[in-house]
Structures are given as C-alpha cells and as structure tokens.
Amino acid sequence: MERFNSSLNGYNIAEVNKFVDEMTREYGAIIDKLRSKDAEIEQLKREISTLEKRANQNTLGSIYSTNEDMTRTAKQEARNIIDEAKKNASRIVNDALLEAEKIEIKAETLRRNMVVFKRRMRIIVKSQLETIDDIEELKLED
C-alpha cells in the first residue's frame, strides 16, 4: 500500500502525482495487454475459420471433430484471458479509488486540525496581547 509524506498544505503533491502516474501506466499496460489479446483472439478466429473451411472440404469426420475441440478450447482460453484482464483492471482501478479516498480523508483531517491549530493560536496570541496591555497599564499607574 502506497504511503505519502505530508507537507505544509497536505500530502506531497509530487508523491501523489507519481502514484497516480504509476496507476495510470499499470492500467494502460493492462489495456494494451487486453488489446493484444483481442488481436490474438481475432487471429485465432481467422485460424478457426480457415480450419473450419478445411474441415468442410475434408470428408474425414475426425479432423472436423478435432477442429471443433480446438475451437472450443481456443474460445474458452480467450474468454479466460479476457476475464482475467478485466478483473485485474478492475482491481487496480478499485485499489486506486480506495487509496484516493483514504488520501482525501487524511487531507480533510489535516484541514480540520489546521483550523483547530489556528483557533488555539489566536487564543494564545490574544491572551499574550492582553498581558502586554496589562503590563502597559501597570507601568502607567506607577
């Protein structure tokens, strides 16, 4: 799980941007892999089509049966590859969204803490100013 250092105004923007860039690259790589698998599926479909034409031309039933088995296997493998790629892409996106949500919660907590800090600091400064005013009044009375 990615951890970000905090800075004066919240989380380190460079680290957050780096994390988002990494997630974008990973998602892009998965999309590229999915496209590659789609191309592979299309190639397999063309091969299947070619094999089916050959099987239709050939009178041997065993060749056709073998071709059907190969087709089924290739289609199932293609579906499995696509399903796995989609699951991985979905997981990465969900992880990134969860991480972004956690970061937003932490940032909101920091904002609230800053408000409390400022309020307390104002009280302290006001108290110190009142003390200064009291000291000036004591000097004037002497």
Short mmCIF file of N, CA and C in Angstrom, two decimals, residues 4 18-19 22 26 72 119 124 126 136 138:
data_model
loop_
_atom_site.label_atom_id
_atom_site.label_comp_id
_atom_site.label_asym_id
_atom_site.label_seq_id
_atom_site.Cartn_x
_atom_site.Cartn_y
_atom_site.Cartn_z
N PHE A 4 2.14 8.28 1.62
CA PHE A 4 2.57 9.58 1.16
C PHE A 4 3.05 10.41 2.34
N LYS A 18 2.96 10.98 -8.61
CA LYS A 18 3.75 9.81 -9.02
C LYS A 18 2.90 8.55 -8.88
N PHE A 19 2.18 8.44 -7.77
CA PHE A 19 1.33 7.27 -7.55
C PHE A 19 0.24 7.18 -8.62
N GLU A 22 1.75 6.07 -11.81
CA GLU A 22 2.03 4.63 -11.80
C GLU A 22 0.75 3.83 -12.04
N GLU A 26 0.02 1.36 -15.14
CA GLU A 26 -0.40 -0.03 -14.96
C GLU A 26 -1.72 -0.29 -15.67
N ARG A 72 -13.29 -24.78 -29.54
CA ARG A 72 -13.87 -24.61 -28.20
C ARG A 72 -12.80 -24.26 -27.19
N ARG A 119 -7.19 28.40 15.55
CA ARG A 119 -8.08 28.91 16.59
C ARG A 119 -7.34 28.99 17.92
N ILE A 124 -4.10 32.09 22.09
CA ILE A 124 -2.82 32.32 22.78
C ILE A 124 -2.31 33.72 22.48
N LYS A 126 -4.02 36.35 21.51
CA LYS A 126 -4.91 37.32 22.14
C LYS A 126 -4.59 37.44 23.63
N GLU A 136 1.40 47.37 30.30
CA GLU A 136 1.46 48.79 29.95
C GLU A 136 0.61 49.61 30.94
N LEU A 138 -0.04 48.79 34.06
CA LEU A 138 0.66 48.78 35.34
C LEU A 138 1.79 49.80 35.33
#
